Short mmCIF file of C-alpha atoms in Angstrom, two decimals:
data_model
loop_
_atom_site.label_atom_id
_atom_site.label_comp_id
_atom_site.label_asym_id
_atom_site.label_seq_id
_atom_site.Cartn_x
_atom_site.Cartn_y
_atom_site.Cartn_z
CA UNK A 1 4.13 -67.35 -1.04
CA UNK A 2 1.09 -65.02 0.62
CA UNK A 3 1.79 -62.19 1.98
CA UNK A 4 -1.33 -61.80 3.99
CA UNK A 5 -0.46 -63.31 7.09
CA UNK A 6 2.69 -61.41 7.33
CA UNK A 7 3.26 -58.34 9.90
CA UNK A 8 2.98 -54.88 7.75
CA UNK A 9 5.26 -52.44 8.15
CA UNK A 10 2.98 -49.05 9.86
CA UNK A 11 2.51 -46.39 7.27
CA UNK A 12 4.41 -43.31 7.69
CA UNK A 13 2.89 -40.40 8.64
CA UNK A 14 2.88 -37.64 5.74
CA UNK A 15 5.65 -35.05 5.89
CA UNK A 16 4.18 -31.60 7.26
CA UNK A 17 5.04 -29.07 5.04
CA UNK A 18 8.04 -27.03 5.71
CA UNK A 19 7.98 -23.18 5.77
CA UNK A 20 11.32 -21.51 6.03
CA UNK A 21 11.07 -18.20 7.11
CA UNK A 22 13.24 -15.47 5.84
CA UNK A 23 13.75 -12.25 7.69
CA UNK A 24 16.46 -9.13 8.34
CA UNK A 25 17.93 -8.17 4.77
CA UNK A 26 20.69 -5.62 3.81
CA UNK A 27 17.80 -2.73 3.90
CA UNK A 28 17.53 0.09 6.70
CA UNK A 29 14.47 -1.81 7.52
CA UNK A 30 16.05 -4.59 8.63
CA UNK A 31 15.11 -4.31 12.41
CA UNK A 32 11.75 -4.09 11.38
CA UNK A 33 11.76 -7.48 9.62
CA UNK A 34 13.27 -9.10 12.37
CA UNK A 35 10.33 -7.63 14.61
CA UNK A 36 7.75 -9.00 11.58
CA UNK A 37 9.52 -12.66 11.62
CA UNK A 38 8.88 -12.78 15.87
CA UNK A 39 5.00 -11.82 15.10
CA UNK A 40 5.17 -14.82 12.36
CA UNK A 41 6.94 -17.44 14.27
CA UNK A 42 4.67 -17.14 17.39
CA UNK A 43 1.50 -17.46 15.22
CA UNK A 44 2.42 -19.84 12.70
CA UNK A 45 0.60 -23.42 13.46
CA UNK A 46 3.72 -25.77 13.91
CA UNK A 47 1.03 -28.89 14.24
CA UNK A 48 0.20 -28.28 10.73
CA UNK A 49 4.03 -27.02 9.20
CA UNK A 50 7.93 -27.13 10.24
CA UNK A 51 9.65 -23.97 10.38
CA UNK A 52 13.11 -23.37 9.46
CA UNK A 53 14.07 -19.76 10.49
CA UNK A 54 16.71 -18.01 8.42
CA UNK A 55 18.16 -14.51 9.22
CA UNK A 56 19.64 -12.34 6.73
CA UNK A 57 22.40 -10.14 8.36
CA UNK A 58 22.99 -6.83 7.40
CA UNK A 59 25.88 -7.48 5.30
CA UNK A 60 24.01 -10.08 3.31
CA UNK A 61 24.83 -13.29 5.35
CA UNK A 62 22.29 -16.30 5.22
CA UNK A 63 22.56 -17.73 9.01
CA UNK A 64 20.57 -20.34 10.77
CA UNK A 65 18.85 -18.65 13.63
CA UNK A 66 17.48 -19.11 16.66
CA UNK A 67 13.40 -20.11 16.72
CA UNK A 68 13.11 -17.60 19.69
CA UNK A 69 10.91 -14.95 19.06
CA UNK A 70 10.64 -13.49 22.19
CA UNK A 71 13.88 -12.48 21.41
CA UNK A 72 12.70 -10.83 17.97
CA UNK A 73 11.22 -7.38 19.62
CA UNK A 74 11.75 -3.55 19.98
CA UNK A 75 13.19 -3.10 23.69
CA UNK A 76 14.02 0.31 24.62
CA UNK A 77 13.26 2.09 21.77
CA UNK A 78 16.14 -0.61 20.03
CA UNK A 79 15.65 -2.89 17.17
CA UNK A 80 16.59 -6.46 17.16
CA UNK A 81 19.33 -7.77 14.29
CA UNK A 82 19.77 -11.41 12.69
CA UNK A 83 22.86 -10.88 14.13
CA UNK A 84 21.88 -10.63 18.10
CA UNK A 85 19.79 -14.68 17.04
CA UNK A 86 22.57 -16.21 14.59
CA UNK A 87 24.00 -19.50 16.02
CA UNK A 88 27.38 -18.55 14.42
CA UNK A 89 29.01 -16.01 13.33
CA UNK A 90 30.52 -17.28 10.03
CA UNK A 91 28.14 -20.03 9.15
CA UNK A 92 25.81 -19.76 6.35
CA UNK A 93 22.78 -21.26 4.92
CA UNK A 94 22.56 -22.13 0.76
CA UNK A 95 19.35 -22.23 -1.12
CA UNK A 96 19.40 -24.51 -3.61
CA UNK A 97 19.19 -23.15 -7.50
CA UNK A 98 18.11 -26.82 -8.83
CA UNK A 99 14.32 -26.48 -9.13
CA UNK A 100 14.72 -30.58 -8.75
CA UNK A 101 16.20 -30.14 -5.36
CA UNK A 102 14.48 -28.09 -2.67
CA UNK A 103 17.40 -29.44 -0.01
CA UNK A 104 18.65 -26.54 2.15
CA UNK A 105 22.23 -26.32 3.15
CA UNK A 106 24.32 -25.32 6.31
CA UNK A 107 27.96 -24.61 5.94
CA UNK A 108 30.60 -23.34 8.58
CA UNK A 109 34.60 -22.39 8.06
CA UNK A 110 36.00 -26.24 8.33
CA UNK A 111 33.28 -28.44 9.06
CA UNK A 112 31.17 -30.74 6.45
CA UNK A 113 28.21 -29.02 5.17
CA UNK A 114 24.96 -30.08 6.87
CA UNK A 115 21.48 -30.61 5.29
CA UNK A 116 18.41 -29.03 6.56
CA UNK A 117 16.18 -30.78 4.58
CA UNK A 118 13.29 -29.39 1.81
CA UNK A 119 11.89 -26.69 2.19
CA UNK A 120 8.61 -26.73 0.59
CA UNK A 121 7.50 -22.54 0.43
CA UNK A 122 9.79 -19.51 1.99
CA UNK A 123 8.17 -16.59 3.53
CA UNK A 124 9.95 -13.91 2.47
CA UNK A 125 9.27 -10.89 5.79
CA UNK A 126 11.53 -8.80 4.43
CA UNK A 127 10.97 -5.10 3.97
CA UNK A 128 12.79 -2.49 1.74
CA UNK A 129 15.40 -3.43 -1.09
CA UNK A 130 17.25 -6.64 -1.49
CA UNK A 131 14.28 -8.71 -0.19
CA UNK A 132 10.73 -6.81 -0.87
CA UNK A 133 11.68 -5.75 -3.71
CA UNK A 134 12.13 -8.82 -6.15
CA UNK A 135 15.37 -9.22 -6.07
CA UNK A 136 14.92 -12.52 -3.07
CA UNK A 137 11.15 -13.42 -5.88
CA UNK A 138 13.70 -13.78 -8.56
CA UNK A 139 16.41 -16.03 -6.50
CA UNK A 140 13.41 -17.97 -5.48
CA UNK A 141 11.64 -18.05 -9.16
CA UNK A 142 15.20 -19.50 -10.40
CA UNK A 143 15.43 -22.20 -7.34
CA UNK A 144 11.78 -23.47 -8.22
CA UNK A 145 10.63 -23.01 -4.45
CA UNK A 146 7.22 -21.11 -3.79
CA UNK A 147 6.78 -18.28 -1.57
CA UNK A 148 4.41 -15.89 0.02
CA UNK A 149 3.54 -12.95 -1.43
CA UNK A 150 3.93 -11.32 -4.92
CA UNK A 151 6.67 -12.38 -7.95
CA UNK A 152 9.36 -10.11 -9.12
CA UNK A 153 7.52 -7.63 -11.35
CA UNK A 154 4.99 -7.12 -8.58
CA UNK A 155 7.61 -6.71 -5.87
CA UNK A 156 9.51 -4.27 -8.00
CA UNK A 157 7.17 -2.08 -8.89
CA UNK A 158 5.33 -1.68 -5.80
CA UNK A 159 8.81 -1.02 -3.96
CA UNK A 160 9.47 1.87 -6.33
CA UNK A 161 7.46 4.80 -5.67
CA UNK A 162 8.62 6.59 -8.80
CA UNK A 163 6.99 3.43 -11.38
CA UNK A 164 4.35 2.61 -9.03
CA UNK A 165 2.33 5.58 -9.68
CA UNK A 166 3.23 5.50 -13.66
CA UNK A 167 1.62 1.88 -13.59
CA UNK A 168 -1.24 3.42 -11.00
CA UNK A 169 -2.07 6.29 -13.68
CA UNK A 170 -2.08 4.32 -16.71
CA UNK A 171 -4.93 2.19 -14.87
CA UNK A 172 -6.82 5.05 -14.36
CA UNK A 173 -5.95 5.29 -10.57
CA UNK A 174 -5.69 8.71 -9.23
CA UNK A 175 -2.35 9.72 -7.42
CA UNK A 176 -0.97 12.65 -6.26
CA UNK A 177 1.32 15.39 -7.87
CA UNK A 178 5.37 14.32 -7.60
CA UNK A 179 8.30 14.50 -9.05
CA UNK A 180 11.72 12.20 -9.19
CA UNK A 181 14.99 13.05 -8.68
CA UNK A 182 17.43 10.60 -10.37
CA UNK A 183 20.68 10.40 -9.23
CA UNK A 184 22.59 11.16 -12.61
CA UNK A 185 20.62 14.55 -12.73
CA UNK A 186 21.55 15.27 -8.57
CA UNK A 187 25.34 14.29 -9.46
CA UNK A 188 25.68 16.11 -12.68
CA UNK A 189 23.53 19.14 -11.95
CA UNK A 190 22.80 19.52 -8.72
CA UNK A 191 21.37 23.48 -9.37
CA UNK A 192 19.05 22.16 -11.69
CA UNK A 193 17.88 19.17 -10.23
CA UNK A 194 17.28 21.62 -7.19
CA UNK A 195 15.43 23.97 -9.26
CA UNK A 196 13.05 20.98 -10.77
CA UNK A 197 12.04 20.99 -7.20
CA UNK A 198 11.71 24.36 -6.26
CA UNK A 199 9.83 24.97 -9.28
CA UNK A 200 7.54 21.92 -8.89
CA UNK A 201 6.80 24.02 -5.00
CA UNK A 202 6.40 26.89 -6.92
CA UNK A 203 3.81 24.96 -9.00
CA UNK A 204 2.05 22.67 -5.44
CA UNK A 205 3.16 25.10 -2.93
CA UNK A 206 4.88 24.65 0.65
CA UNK A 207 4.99 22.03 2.26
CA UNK A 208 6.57 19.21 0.14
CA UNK A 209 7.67 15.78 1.31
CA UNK A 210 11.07 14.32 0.13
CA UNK A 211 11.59 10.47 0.14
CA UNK A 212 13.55 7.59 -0.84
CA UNK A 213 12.09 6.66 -3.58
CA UNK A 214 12.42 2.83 -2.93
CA UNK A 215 12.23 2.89 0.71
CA UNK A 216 9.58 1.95 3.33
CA UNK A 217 8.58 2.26 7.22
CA UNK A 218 8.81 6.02 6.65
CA UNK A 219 12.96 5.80 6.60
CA UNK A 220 14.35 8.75 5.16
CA UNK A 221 11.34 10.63 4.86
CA UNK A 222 11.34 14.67 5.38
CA UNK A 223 8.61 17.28 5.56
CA UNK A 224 9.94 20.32 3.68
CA UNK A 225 8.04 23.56 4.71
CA UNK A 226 10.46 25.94 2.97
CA UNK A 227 13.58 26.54 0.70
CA UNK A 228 15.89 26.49 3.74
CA UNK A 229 15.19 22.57 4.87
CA UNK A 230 15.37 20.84 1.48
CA UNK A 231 18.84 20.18 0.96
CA UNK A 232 19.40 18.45 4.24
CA UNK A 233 16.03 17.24 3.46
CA UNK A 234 17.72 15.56 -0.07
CA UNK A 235 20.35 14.15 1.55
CA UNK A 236 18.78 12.28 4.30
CA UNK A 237 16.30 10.68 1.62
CA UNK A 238 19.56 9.76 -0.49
CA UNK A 239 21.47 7.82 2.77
CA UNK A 240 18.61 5.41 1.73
CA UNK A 241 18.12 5.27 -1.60
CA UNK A 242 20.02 7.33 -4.30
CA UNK A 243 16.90 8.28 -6.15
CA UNK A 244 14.39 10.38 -4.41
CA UNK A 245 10.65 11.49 -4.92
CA UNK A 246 9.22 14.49 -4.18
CA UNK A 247 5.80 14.95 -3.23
CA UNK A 248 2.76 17.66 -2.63
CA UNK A 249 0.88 17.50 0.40
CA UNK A 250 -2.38 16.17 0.07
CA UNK A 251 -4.78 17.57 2.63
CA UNK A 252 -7.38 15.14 3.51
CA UNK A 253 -7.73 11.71 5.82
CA UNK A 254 -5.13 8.75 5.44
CA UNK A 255 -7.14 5.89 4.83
CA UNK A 256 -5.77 2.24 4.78
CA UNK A 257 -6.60 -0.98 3.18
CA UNK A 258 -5.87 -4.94 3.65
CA UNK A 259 -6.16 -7.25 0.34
CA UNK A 260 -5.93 -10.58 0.80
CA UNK A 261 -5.59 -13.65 -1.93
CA UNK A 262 -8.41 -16.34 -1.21
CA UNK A 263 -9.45 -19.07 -3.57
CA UNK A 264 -11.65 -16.74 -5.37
CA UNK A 265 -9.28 -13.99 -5.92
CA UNK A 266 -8.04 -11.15 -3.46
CA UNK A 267 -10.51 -9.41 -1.64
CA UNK A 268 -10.47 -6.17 0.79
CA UNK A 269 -10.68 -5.77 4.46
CA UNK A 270 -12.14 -3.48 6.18
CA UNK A 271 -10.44 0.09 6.01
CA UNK A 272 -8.61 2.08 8.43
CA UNK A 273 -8.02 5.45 9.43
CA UNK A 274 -4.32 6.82 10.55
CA UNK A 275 -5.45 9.86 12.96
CA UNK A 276 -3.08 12.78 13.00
CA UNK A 277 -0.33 12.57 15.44
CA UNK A 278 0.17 15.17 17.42
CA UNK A 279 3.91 14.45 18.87
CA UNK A 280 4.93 14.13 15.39
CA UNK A 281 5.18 15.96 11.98
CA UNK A 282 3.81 12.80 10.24
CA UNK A 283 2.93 9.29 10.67
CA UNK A 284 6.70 8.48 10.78
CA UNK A 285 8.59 5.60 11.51
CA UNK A 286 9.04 6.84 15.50
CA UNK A 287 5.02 7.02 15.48
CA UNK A 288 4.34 3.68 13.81
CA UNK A 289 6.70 1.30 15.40
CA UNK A 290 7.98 3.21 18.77
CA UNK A 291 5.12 5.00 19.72
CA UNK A 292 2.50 2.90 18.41
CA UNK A 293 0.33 5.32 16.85
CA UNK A 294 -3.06 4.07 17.13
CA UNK A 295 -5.25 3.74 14.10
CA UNK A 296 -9.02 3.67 14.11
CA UNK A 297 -10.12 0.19 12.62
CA UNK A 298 -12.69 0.19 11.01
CA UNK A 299 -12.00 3.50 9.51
CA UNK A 300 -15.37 6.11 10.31
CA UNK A 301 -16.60 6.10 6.29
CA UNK A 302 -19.86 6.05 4.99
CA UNK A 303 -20.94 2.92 3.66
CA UNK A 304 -20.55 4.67 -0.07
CA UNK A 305 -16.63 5.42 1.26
CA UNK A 306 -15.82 2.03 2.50
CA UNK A 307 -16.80 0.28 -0.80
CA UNK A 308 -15.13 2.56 -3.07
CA UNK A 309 -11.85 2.22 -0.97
CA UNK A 310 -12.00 -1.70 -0.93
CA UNK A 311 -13.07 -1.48 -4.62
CA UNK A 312 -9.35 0.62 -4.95
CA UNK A 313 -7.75 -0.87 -3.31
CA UNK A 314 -8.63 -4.54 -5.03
CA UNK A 315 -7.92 -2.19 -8.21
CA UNK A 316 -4.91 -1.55 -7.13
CA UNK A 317 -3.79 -5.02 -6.11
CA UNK A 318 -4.80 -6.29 -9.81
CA UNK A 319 -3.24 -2.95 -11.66
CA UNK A 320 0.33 -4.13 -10.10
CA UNK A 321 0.10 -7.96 -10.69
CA UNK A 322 0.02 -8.90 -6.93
CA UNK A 323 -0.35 -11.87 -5.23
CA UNK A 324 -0.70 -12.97 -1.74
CA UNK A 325 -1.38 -9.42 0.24
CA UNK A 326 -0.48 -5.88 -0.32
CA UNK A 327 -1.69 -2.86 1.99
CA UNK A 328 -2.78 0.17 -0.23
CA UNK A 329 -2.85 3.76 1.24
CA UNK A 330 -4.77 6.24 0.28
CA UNK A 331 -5.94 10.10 1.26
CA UNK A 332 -9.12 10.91 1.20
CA UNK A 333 -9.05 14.48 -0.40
CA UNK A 334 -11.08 17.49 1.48
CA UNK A 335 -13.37 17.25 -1.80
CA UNK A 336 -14.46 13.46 -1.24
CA UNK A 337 -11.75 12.00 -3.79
CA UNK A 338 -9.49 9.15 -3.08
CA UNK A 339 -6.16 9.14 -4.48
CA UNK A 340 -3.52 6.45 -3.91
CA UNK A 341 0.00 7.32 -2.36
CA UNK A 342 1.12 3.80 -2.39
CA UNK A 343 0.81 0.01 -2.30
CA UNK A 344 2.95 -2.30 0.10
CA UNK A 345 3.54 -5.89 -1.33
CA UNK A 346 4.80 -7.11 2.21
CA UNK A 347 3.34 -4.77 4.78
CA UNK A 348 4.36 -4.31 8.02
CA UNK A 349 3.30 -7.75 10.03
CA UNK A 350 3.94 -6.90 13.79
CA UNK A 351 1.22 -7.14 16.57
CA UNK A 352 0.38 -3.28 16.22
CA UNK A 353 0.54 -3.51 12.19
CA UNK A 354 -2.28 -2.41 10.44
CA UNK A 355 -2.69 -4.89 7.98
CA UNK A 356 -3.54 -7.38 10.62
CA UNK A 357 -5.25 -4.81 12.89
CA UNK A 358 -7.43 -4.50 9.74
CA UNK A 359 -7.87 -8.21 8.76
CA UNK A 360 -9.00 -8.98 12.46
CA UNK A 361 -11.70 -6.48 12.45
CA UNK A 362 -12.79 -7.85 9.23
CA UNK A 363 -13.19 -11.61 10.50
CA UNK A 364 -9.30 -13.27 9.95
CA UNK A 365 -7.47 -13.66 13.02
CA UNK A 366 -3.79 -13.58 12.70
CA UNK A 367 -3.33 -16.75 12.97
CA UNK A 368 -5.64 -17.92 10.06
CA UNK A 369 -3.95 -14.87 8.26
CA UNK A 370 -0.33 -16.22 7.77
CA UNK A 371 -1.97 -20.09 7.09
CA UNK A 372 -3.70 -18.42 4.49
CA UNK A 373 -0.71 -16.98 2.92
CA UNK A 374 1.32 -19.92 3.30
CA UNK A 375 -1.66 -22.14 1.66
CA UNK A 376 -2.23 -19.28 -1.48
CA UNK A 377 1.55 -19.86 -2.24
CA UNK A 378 1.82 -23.38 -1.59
CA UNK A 379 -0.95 -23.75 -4.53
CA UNK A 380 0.61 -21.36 -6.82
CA UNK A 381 3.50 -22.61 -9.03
CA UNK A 382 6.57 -20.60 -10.11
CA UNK A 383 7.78 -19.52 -13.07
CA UNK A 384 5.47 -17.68 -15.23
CA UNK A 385 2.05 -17.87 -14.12
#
């Protein structure tokens, strides 16, 4: 019997791809992620993907939130929480760990889990440990789903400051003088652990700067400018991380840089410059999130200066296995040198962020920057690569 004359059944449309993004985390950054997930949400073309926000509370809960990101900002000097845009306060969302099943789940006390459908690539926003630092890369690497940004090794080392520069040096990058602080040597001997520092002062001079030493946004973060401030100095870095890093001020200009992945490979925005702020000892976290310390973008280099930070900062990208987009800061030293202080594998990503300050200026709106990074993972495959 033909089968011409009879009616055919419409073709259906093909499935958008669907982008779940992940936000909030157990760190002391949290806030800051859920501000990062409100810039994401409003820019992210929903003609061209589905979006499945998930919050991660600050005691590690998975919850379905709320696609309301005018409800994801700093008001009054307070952060938002996953917990202020959860729809309920005991539900939780599974990720699969079947690489042949991408089918997200929603569970509460009593009722029959619910399906959320695939979710074809996660964007991981979240900043500081238990998210940015590999630990979400490897839970995704094992559940066969793609994501934005770099894999585990990546993520780890560019969260700790301590390894980051050891993997910096032996690639010929210059960084500053430090030292590290375990926390068996604080808790066993705390005199001599002091005296590694005081002698390391001894060796750099006054002022030093004590940090977490897997920390970011500037949490935890102390300028020392004599004996009398560094154990209160040591134990505010340690609220956020038990092992700290200890660093000699670098007199120069702090100069930033974007890399991006394209189909070619990654490639470097323009710089920046982070002016000193007056109101503050440093460019803390008060100046960079509350008071909105303005940076100068592009950063006033010679043409000699820009390419040899781009150049670094690409250099740096490569030395640390990154994908997707890292922001590398440098100082530019009073003799003309740059060294490199540190690489961020997911950078700060709200409206007054540098890294897209800096890719705008260069000729990537923010828009086109998060398709990008959605499209560079969606072509990369996980596992080892």
């Amino acid at each position: 019997m033909s089968t011409e004359n009879l009616p055919q059944s419409p073709e259906q449309p093909p499935r958008k791809p669907r982008v779940a993004v992940v936000f909030g985390g157990r760190s002391s950054e949290h806030g800051i992620s859920v501000v990062t997930a409100g810039a994401v949400l409003r820019a992210i073309d929903r003609t061209k993907y589905d979006v499945l926000p998930i919050g991660i509370t600050q005691d590690g809960r998975w919850a379905l939130t709320a696609d309301e990101p005018e409800r994801m900002a700093i008001v009054d000097r307070k952060q938002p929480s996953v917990e202020q845009l959860a729809e309920s306060s005991e539900g939780g969302v599974v990720l699969p760990v079947d690489p042949a099943n991408r089918e997200v789940v929603y569970s509460e006390p009593g009722s029959v889990p619910k399906a959320l459908g695939e979710v074809d690539v996660v964007f991981p926003l979240l900043h500081g440990p238990y998210g940015e630092d590999g630990t979400l890369q490897g839970l995704l690497e094992l559940s066969g789903v793609p994501y934005v940004g770099s894999g585990v090794l990546a993520s780890a080392v560019g969260q700790d400051k301590d390894y980051m520069k050891r993997v910096f040096t032996s690639f010929g990058l210059k960084v500053g003088p430090y030292v590290v602080i375990r926390p068996r040597e604080w808790q066993q001997d705390e005199a001599a652990a002091r005296k590694k520092i005081i002698d390391f002062a001894g060796e750099h001079g006054w002022p030093l700067f004590v940090k977490p030493a897997r920390a970011g946004s500037s949490f935890g973060i102390t300028k020392v400018d004599d004996l009398s401030g560094l154990d209160e100095a040591v134990e505010e870095a340690q609220r956020h991380d038990p092992k700290i890093i200890v660093e000699a001020l670098l007199r120069g200009r702090e100069i930033e840089c974007g890399v991006l992945e394209f189909e070619d490979g990654p490639r470097a925005s323009v710089p920046a410059e982070i002016p000193p702020v007056q109101s503050h000892a440093f460019y803390d976290f008060e100046a960079k999130y509350i008071d909105s310390a303005d940076g100068l973008v592009p950063a006033p280099l010679t043409e000699e200066q820009t390419a040899e930070v781009r150049r670094l900062a690409v250099e740096a990208f490569e030395a640390a296995s990154c994908e997707g987009l890292v922001r590398a800061d440098f100082f530019l030293t009073e003799d003309g040198e740059f060294v490199i202080n540190e690489i961020n594998t997911m950078p700060g990503f709200t409206p007054i962020s540098m890294y897209p300050r800096m890719w705008q200026e260069t000729g990537v709106s923010y828009p086109e920057l998060v398709d990008r990074l959605v499209q560079a993972a969606l072509r990369r495959s996980t596992g080892l690569r």
